[in-house]
Amino acid sequence: MKLSFSAEDERFRTEVADWLAANLTGEFAQLKLRGGPGDEHSFPEERKRWEQRLAEGGWTCVGWPPEHGGRGCSIEQQVIFFEEYARAGAPGRVGHIGEGLAGPTIIAFGTPEQQAKYLPGILSGTELWCQGYSEPGAGSDLANVKTKARFDAERNKWIINGQKVWTSLAHESDYCFVIARTDPESVGHKGLGFFLVKMEQPGVEVRPIEQITGTSEFNEVFFDDVECDAGDIVGEPGDGWKVAMGLLGFERGVSTLGQQMQFQNELDEVIRIARENGKDRDPAIRQRIAQAHAKLKIMRYNSLRMLSGQSGSDGSLQGEALIYKLFWSTWHRSLGELAIDICGQQGQLLTAAPYELTRLQSLFLFVRSDTIYGGSNQIQRNIIAERGLQMPREPKWH
């Protein structure tokens, strides 16, 4: 684990912290600690304006290369930015899918024309993105997608038909990157394309999915003869799997350290309530708090280990990244259970509809989904076995 911070990095840390302190004021003060997991429905318009305030200060896309409009920050400085952002209690980012996934993918795999068309809107915080991967029959098994894209030579456009599901913030997004089959006879990883699709057009229908928390940040998205310009496929037809896997590499990137600072904020809130209601004197609760603290430190050290190793410009990371999703989602689910146990019976009661959940009640209900979306825990274990341990998909019995 080679990641360390220089004197210059610490000056950068002060710059970030000072800017956040100066700008999380006025209309943005109410956004502190809002908009995270289970709370993404909160203050959507204010958080869009916050995205643009970040852009004005030069604090979007800090890790992008300068030639694409970013600051070109080192890994160390990116870690600092995400840590200080979370430490300040700054709100959940509505532009994170564009900045952290779509943008780096377009930089790594896209054409100069695609980069010129799409990167400026992400940088300025004025164009938001969502992810069109999961389908009713292809959630964790992404290679099972059924959405189809056929090329119409007369119109010089791709025509997309199908359905996506669990699409976060689709109702707020301007664009969606969509995995679809360019070869209708193909199966599995082959014959896929990676498309950049405009959401505001005929044939796109977004239906909110109400969750157990009563909110609807997830959506179903239907594509009915939706058009995509010929130049808006990333890579060639058939390259979709390669591009999609590159994108998932970016998802396991440096922003994981910021996620962990958000986790620390949640753990701090759990500890605060335990001290207030006396549950901190319960030996079993104290042990669970200690375990949560220790495992969060382990999560950080593993992230530093994978970030300090060799990573490719295509998003590829070391094998340590394979365990990250399984580890954090299981930890977060356990934190939710700890939170509701510390709240006691009062935490399990709501007076009457419309129900208004406390922050920890919402956490408890929402974290159940952490071990499902983005690849369920069962799928993550298969990936670790097959790609990390090089075990065969089917055991050979003798």
Short mmCIF file of N, CA and C in Angstrom, two decimals, residues 35-44 47 94 96 168-169 215 217-218 366:
data_model
loop_
_atom_site.label_atom_id
_atom_site.label_comp_id
_atom_site.label_asym_id
_atom_site.label_seq_id
_atom_site.Cartn_x
_atom_site.Cartn_y
_atom_site.Cartn_z
N GLY A 35 -29.32 13.48 0.37
CA GLY A 35 -29.15 12.98 -0.99
C GLY A 35 -28.32 11.73 -1.12
N GLY A 36 -27.99 11.08 0.01
CA GLY A 36 -27.22 9.85 -0.06
C GLY A 36 -28.12 8.65 -0.32
N PRO A 37 -27.59 7.44 -0.16
CA PRO A 37 -28.39 6.23 -0.39
C PRO A 37 -29.67 6.23 0.45
N GLY A 38 -30.79 5.97 -0.21
CA GLY A 38 -32.08 5.99 0.46
C GLY A 38 -32.67 7.37 0.61
N ASP A 39 -31.91 8.40 0.22
CA ASP A 39 -32.36 9.79 0.38
C ASP A 39 -32.18 10.57 -0.92
N GLU A 40 -32.03 9.83 -2.03
CA GLU A 40 -31.71 10.48 -3.30
C GLU A 40 -32.86 11.31 -3.86
N HIS A 41 -34.06 11.14 -3.30
CA HIS A 41 -35.21 11.92 -3.75
C HIS A 41 -35.21 13.34 -3.19
N SER A 42 -34.35 13.61 -2.22
CA SER A 42 -34.39 14.88 -1.50
C SER A 42 -33.75 16.01 -2.31
N PHE A 43 -34.41 17.16 -2.33
CA PHE A 43 -33.87 18.40 -2.89
C PHE A 43 -33.28 18.22 -4.30
N PRO A 44 -34.01 17.64 -5.23
CA PRO A 44 -33.42 17.39 -6.55
C PRO A 44 -33.00 18.67 -7.28
N ARG A 47 -29.97 20.29 -5.58
CA ARG A 47 -28.74 19.52 -5.81
C ARG A 47 -28.26 19.67 -7.25
N VAL A 94 -25.84 14.40 -7.86
CA VAL A 94 -26.74 13.96 -8.92
C VAL A 94 -25.98 13.74 -10.23
N HIS A 96 -23.02 12.17 -10.45
CA HIS A 96 -21.92 11.21 -10.25
C HIS A 96 -21.86 10.14 -11.33
N SER A 168 -31.34 4.21 -11.71
CA SER A 168 -31.30 5.31 -10.74
C SER A 168 -31.34 6.66 -11.45
N LEU A 169 -32.21 7.54 -10.94
CA LEU A 169 -32.31 8.93 -11.39
C LEU A 169 -32.63 9.07 -12.87
N THR A 215 -39.89 5.99 -1.37
CA THR A 215 -39.32 6.90 -2.37
C THR A 215 -39.15 6.16 -3.71
N GLU A 217 -36.39 6.69 -6.35
CA GLU A 217 -35.22 7.09 -7.14
C GLU A 217 -34.87 6.08 -8.22
N PHE A 218 -35.35 4.83 -8.07
CA PHE A 218 -35.19 3.83 -9.12
C PHE A 218 -36.36 3.90 -10.11
N PHE A 366 -33.16 0.77 3.32
CA PHE A 366 -32.52 0.87 2.01
C PHE A 366 -31.35 -0.11 1.85
#
